[in-house]
Short mmCIF file of C-alpha atoms and ligand atoms in Angstrom, two decimals:
data_model
loop_
_atom_site.label_atom_id
_atom_site.label_comp_id
_atom_site.label_asym_id
_atom_site.label_seq_id
_atom_site.Cartn_x
_atom_site.Cartn_y
_atom_site.Cartn_z
CA MET A 1 70.47 86.88 8.78
CA ALA A 2 74.19 86.50 9.39
CA THR A 3 76.73 89.31 9.53
CA ILE A 4 80.25 87.95 9.18
CA THR A 5 83.31 89.90 10.29
CA GLN A 6 86.91 88.78 9.97
CA LEU A 7 88.69 89.98 13.08
CA GLU A 8 92.44 90.02 13.68
CA ASN A 9 94.21 86.87 14.77
CA GLY A 10 92.13 84.50 12.64
CA ILE A 11 88.93 85.07 14.57
CA VAL A 12 85.64 85.08 12.64
CA LEU A 13 82.70 86.83 14.30
CA ILE A 14 79.27 85.70 13.15
CA THR A 15 76.39 87.84 14.36
CA LEU A 16 73.02 86.20 13.85
CA ALA A 17 69.67 87.97 13.76
CA GLY A 18 66.08 87.01 12.99
CA GLU A 19 65.04 83.35 13.01
CA LEU A 20 67.50 80.53 12.45
CA ASP A 21 65.54 77.51 11.23
CA ASN A 22 66.29 74.86 8.59
CA HIS A 23 65.43 77.26 5.74
CA GLU A 24 67.63 80.06 7.08
CA ALA A 25 70.50 77.69 7.93
CA ASN A 26 70.52 76.52 4.31
CA GLN A 27 70.54 80.15 3.15
CA ILE A 28 73.59 81.20 5.17
CA ARG A 29 75.62 77.96 5.36
CA GLU A 30 77.69 78.61 2.24
CA GLU A 31 78.51 82.19 3.15
CA VAL A 32 79.60 81.18 6.62
CA SER A 33 81.71 78.26 5.33
CA THR A 34 83.36 80.43 2.70
CA ALA A 35 84.32 83.00 5.33
CA ILE A 36 85.85 80.29 7.49
CA PHE A 37 87.93 78.83 4.67
CA THR A 38 89.14 82.29 3.62
CA GLY A 39 92.21 83.15 5.60
CA LYS A 40 93.54 81.24 8.54
CA THR A 41 90.51 80.88 10.78
CA ARG A 42 91.36 79.48 14.17
CA ALA A 43 88.31 80.56 16.14
CA ILE A 44 84.65 81.35 15.58
CA ILE A 45 82.54 83.55 17.82
CA TRP A 46 78.78 83.24 17.30
CA ASP A 47 76.90 86.18 18.80
CA LEU A 48 73.23 85.29 19.26
CA TYR A 49 72.25 88.41 21.15
CA GLN A 50 69.97 89.60 18.34
CA LEU A 51 68.69 86.17 17.35
CA GLY A 52 64.96 85.81 18.00
CA PHE A 53 64.54 82.09 17.37
CA MET A 54 66.62 79.00 16.76
CA ASP A 55 65.83 75.29 16.42
CA SER A 56 67.95 72.17 15.86
CA ALA A 57 69.05 73.51 12.47
CA GLY A 58 71.16 76.06 14.36
CA ILE A 59 72.78 73.26 16.35
CA GLY A 60 73.58 71.47 13.07
CA LEU A 61 75.05 74.64 11.55
CA ILE A 62 77.28 75.38 14.54
CA LEU A 63 78.40 71.75 14.98
CA GLY A 64 79.22 71.61 11.27
CA ARG A 65 81.50 74.64 11.57
CA MET A 66 83.14 73.21 14.69
CA ARG A 67 83.96 70.18 12.55
CA ASP A 68 85.51 72.51 9.95
CA LEU A 69 87.84 73.79 12.67
CA VAL A 70 88.92 70.39 13.97
CA PRO A 71 91.97 70.12 11.62
CA VAL A 72 93.40 73.39 13.00
CA ASN A 73 92.34 72.60 16.55
CA GLY A 74 90.18 75.73 16.42
CA GLU A 75 87.93 77.15 19.08
CA THR A 76 84.25 78.06 19.17
CA LEU A 77 82.36 80.33 21.54
CA ILE A 78 78.60 80.89 21.51
CA LEU A 79 77.51 84.19 23.05
CA ASN A 80 74.25 85.33 24.58
CA PRO A 81 71.63 82.73 23.59
CA SER A 82 68.08 83.06 24.96
CA PRO A 83 67.13 80.69 27.82
CA THR A 84 65.37 78.36 25.34
CA MET A 85 68.38 78.29 22.99
CA GLN A 86 70.62 77.72 25.99
CA LYS A 87 68.64 74.53 26.71
CA LEU A 88 69.16 73.33 23.11
CA PHE A 89 72.92 73.82 23.48
CA GLN A 90 72.89 71.90 26.75
CA PHE A 91 70.95 68.97 25.24
CA SER A 92 73.52 68.81 22.43
CA GLY A 93 76.58 68.90 24.66
CA LEU A 94 77.53 72.45 23.66
CA GLY A 95 76.82 73.99 27.07
CA GLU A 96 80.54 74.36 27.77
CA VAL A 97 81.18 76.79 24.94
CA VAL A 98 78.26 79.11 25.77
CA ARG A 99 79.13 82.46 27.36
CA ILE A 100 77.03 85.37 28.52
CA CYS A 101 79.49 88.16 27.76
CA THR A 102 80.46 90.84 25.28
CA VAL A 103 82.29 90.14 22.02
CA GLU A 104 85.36 91.91 23.45
CA GLU A 105 85.42 89.59 26.44
CA ALA A 106 85.11 86.58 24.14
CA ILE A 107 88.02 87.80 21.98
CA ASP A 108 90.06 88.23 25.15
CA GLU A 109 89.30 84.69 26.20
CA ILE A 110 90.27 83.21 22.84
CA GLY A 111 93.35 85.40 22.49
CA GLY A 112 94.49 84.36 25.96
CA VAL A 113 94.09 80.67 25.37
CA VAL A 114 95.93 80.76 22.07
CA HIS A 115 98.94 82.69 23.42
CA GLU A 116 99.40 80.03 26.08
CA LYS A 117 99.66 77.24 23.51
CA MET B 1 38.78 78.68 26.55
CA LYS B 2 38.20 76.30 23.64
CA ASN B 3 39.49 76.71 20.10
CA GLU B 4 40.49 74.55 17.15
CA MET B 5 42.43 75.03 13.91
CA THR B 6 43.78 73.16 10.90
CA LEU B 7 46.53 74.41 8.60
CA SER B 8 47.80 72.68 5.45
CA PHE B 9 50.76 73.78 3.40
CA LEU B 10 53.15 72.58 0.72
CA ALA B 11 56.27 70.71 1.75
CA ILE B 12 58.70 73.56 1.15
CA GLU B 13 61.15 75.01 3.67
CA GLN B 14 59.66 78.50 3.52
CA ASN B 15 56.57 77.14 5.27
CA GLU B 16 58.46 76.37 8.50
CA ALA B 17 58.14 80.05 9.41
CA LEU B 18 54.49 80.10 8.34
CA ALA B 19 53.64 77.24 10.70
CA ARG B 20 55.46 78.86 13.62
CA MET B 21 53.73 82.17 13.05
CA ALA B 22 50.25 80.68 12.70
CA LEU B 23 50.57 78.53 15.82
CA THR B 24 52.06 81.43 17.80
CA CYS B 25 48.99 83.53 16.99
CA PHE B 26 46.71 80.61 17.81
CA ILE B 27 48.02 80.25 21.38
CA ALA B 28 48.44 84.00 22.03
CA PRO B 29 45.10 84.24 23.96
CA LEU B 30 46.63 81.94 26.59
CA ASP B 31 49.06 84.75 27.41
CA PRO B 32 52.04 82.36 27.60
CA THR B 33 55.28 83.38 29.28
CA LEU B 34 58.20 84.20 26.96
CA ASP B 35 59.81 80.84 27.72
CA GLU B 36 56.60 78.88 27.15
CA LEU B 37 56.09 80.66 23.85
CA SER B 38 59.60 80.06 22.54
CA GLU B 39 59.54 76.42 23.63
CA PHE B 40 56.20 75.93 21.87
CA LYS B 41 57.54 77.59 18.72
CA THR B 42 60.54 75.29 18.81
CA ILE B 43 58.33 72.19 19.04
CA VAL B 44 56.27 73.36 16.05
CA SER B 45 59.42 74.09 14.06
CA GLU B 46 60.99 70.69 14.77
CA ALA B 47 57.88 68.68 13.90
CA VAL B 48 57.04 70.64 10.76
CA THR B 49 60.65 70.62 9.53
CA ASN B 50 60.78 66.84 10.00
CA ALA B 51 57.60 66.39 7.95
CA ILE B 52 58.99 68.59 5.16
CA ILE B 53 62.58 67.32 4.96
CA HIS B 54 62.25 63.69 6.09
CA GLY B 55 58.62 62.78 5.39
CA TYR B 56 58.47 64.40 1.96
CA GLU B 57 62.16 65.15 1.28
CA CYS B 58 61.13 68.71 0.30
CA ASP B 59 59.19 67.41 -2.72
CA GLY B 60 57.30 70.71 -3.02
CA LYS B 61 54.04 69.05 -4.00
CA SER B 62 52.78 67.14 -0.95
CA MET B 63 50.90 68.75 1.91
CA VAL B 64 51.83 68.89 5.59
CA LYS B 65 48.89 69.18 7.97
CA VAL B 66 48.90 70.78 11.40
CA HIS B 67 45.87 70.46 13.63
CA ALA B 68 45.65 72.09 17.05
CA THR B 69 43.12 72.46 19.82
CA ILE B 70 43.04 74.56 22.95
CA ASP B 71 41.19 73.21 25.95
CA ASP B 72 41.45 75.57 28.89
CA ARG B 73 45.26 75.95 29.33
CA SER B 74 46.28 72.83 27.47
CA VAL B 75 47.22 72.77 23.79
CA LYS B 76 47.12 69.59 21.73
CA MET B 77 48.75 69.55 18.32
CA THR B 78 49.22 66.95 15.61
CA VAL B 79 51.60 67.29 12.67
CA THR B 80 50.78 64.85 9.89
CA ASP B 81 52.54 63.90 6.69
CA GLU B 82 51.70 61.13 4.24
CA GLY B 83 55.32 60.64 3.32
CA MET B 84 57.92 57.93 3.66
CA GLY B 85 57.36 57.03 7.31
CA ILE B 86 59.88 56.10 10.01
CA PHE B 87 61.73 52.80 9.89
CA ASP B 88 62.29 52.41 13.65
CA ILE B 89 60.52 54.96 15.86
CA GLU B 90 62.42 54.11 19.03
CA GLN B 91 65.76 54.53 17.28
CA ALA B 92 64.59 57.75 15.57
CA MET B 93 63.79 59.27 18.96
CA GLU B 94 67.24 58.63 20.43
CA PRO B 95 69.34 61.78 20.91
CA MET B 96 71.81 62.35 18.04
CA PHE B 97 70.21 59.77 15.76
CA THR B 98 69.76 61.12 12.24
CA THR B 99 69.43 59.58 8.80
CA LYS B 100 70.64 62.80 7.18
CA PRO B 101 74.07 63.59 8.70
CA GLN B 102 75.27 64.85 5.31
CA MET B 103 72.66 67.61 5.53
CA GLU B 104 74.11 68.69 8.90
CA ARG B 105 71.14 67.44 10.87
CA SER B 106 72.08 66.96 14.50
CA GLY B 107 69.47 64.32 15.39
CA MET B 108 68.19 66.45 18.26
CA GLY B 109 64.67 67.19 16.96
CA PHE B 110 62.78 64.51 18.88
CA THR B 111 64.82 65.11 22.04
CA ILE B 112 63.88 68.80 21.90
CA MET B 113 60.20 68.02 21.22
CA GLU B 114 60.12 65.62 24.18
CA SER B 115 61.81 68.04 26.55
CA PHE B 116 59.67 71.05 25.64
CA SER B 117 56.27 69.31 25.67
CA ASP B 118 54.21 67.54 28.30
CA GLY B 119 53.74 64.43 26.21
CA ILE B 120 54.61 63.33 22.70
CA ARG B 121 53.42 60.37 20.69
CA VAL B 122 54.72 59.23 17.33
CA ASP B 123 52.74 57.00 14.98
CA SER B 124 54.35 56.04 11.72
CA THR B 125 54.05 53.45 8.98
CA LEU B 126 56.77 52.96 6.39
CA GLY B 127 55.51 54.25 3.06
CA ASN B 128 52.35 55.73 4.59
CA GLY B 129 53.47 58.65 6.68
CA THR B 130 53.91 59.96 10.19
CA ILE B 131 51.70 61.57 12.81
CA VAL B 132 53.36 63.34 15.73
CA THR B 133 51.05 64.34 18.59
CA PHE B 134 51.98 66.71 21.42
CA GLU B 135 50.45 68.18 24.44
CA LYS B 136 51.71 71.28 26.18
CA ASN B 137 50.23 72.78 29.32
CA PHE B 138 50.51 76.49 29.94
CA SER B 139 50.94 77.90 33.41
CA PRO B 140 48.10 79.88 34.98
CA VAL B 141 48.34 83.60 34.35
CA THR B 142 49.73 85.22 37.48
CA GLU B 143 50.72 88.79 38.29
CA VAL B 144 54.38 87.79 37.91
CA SER B 145 53.98 86.35 34.43
CA ARG B 146 51.99 89.40 33.34
CA MET B 147 54.86 91.65 34.43
CA ARG B 148 57.33 89.99 32.06
N1 LIG C 1 58.07 62.97 9.57
C1 LIG C 1 59.08 62.08 9.39
N2 LIG C 1 59.06 61.22 8.34
C2 LIG C 1 60.06 60.34 8.15
N3 LIG C 1 61.14 60.23 8.97
C3 LIG C 1 61.22 61.06 10.02
C4 LIG C 1 60.19 62.02 10.30
N4 LIG C 1 60.54 62.68 11.44
C5 LIG C 1 61.71 62.14 11.84
N5 LIG C 1 62.13 61.17 11.01
C6 LIG C 1 63.35 60.33 11.16
O1 LIG C 1 63.78 60.41 12.50
C7 LIG C 1 65.14 60.88 12.56
C8 LIG C 1 65.35 61.70 13.82
O2 LIG C 1 64.58 62.89 13.79
P1 LIG C 1 65.09 64.16 14.63
O3 LIG C 1 64.19 65.29 14.36
O4 LIG C 1 65.30 63.76 16.04
O5 LIG C 1 66.54 64.43 14.02
P2 LIG C 1 66.91 65.06 12.58
O6 LIG C 1 65.71 65.69 11.96
O7 LIG C 1 67.60 64.03 11.79
O8 LIG C 1 67.94 66.19 13.00
P3 LIG C 1 67.57 67.63 13.65
O9 LIG C 1 66.11 67.59 14.02
O10 LIG C 1 68.45 67.74 14.85
O11 LIG C 1 67.88 68.63 12.63
C9 LIG C 1 65.36 61.62 11.26
O12 LIG C 1 66.72 61.65 10.89
C10 LIG C 1 64.50 60.80 10.29
O13 LIG C 1 65.18 59.67 9.84
MG1 LIG C 2 64.46 66.96 12.99
#
């Protein structure tokens, strides 16, 4: 299950819960994409704190949305994955955008970076 | 302990969760650590999803078969489909290689299965299907792992 919130400053917060496999990724992909193309999205925060399971389909979903943000030079942060998910992100070269922190801290980080630009 | 099971199901996406759940229950008597359990679940999910979406292209009428055995603290599992088969196994197992980029596959399935298991073997014939065999060893139950 995905809960999508449009925050100020073009930040989209996606809170995932339950099990993110191929079936679930296909269920939520459209909703997530629509949210990103509505308004001027410049950053996505994925909060995985409540996510119980994820496989490579989750990697595909997140990489796909990072591609959506390439034209606007947008940013992605992935928060609070389990140790097993953390390994999947590392294998896929996404280790650098993983944070163990609160949503507020992530917003701060993104806000900060963007003001500098 | 010794145990053995076989599970067959239609090649539809909904059955990815079924396979994970069944195999999770099957290995529960081994009292795996949280990490061992989630890594095992991930292996099952990757192999079964591949059979459904690549082997059978979600045809909804062919059957995927999962067979598993427990021998002491080692689990052996085979995931079999009689689908399209793999053109070049070595290439298929390379990180980031996928034949379905348009479906947002990342090509990480085999890399994940290799990393999370203690041995993987892939047998495949074009037009005849694919058999993926794994082994995963579970750590001895200690006081520390029981306290998790
Ligand atoms: N059971 C199968 N039958 C036919 N082809 C397969 C099977 N399993 C894997 N393949 C082939 O091997 C390739 C690599 O598989 P792998 O699981 O590593 O990546 P993927 O499934 O494409 O992407 P991901 O698993 O990251 O979502 C697939 O793209 C597919 O071409
Ligand atoms: Mg795969």
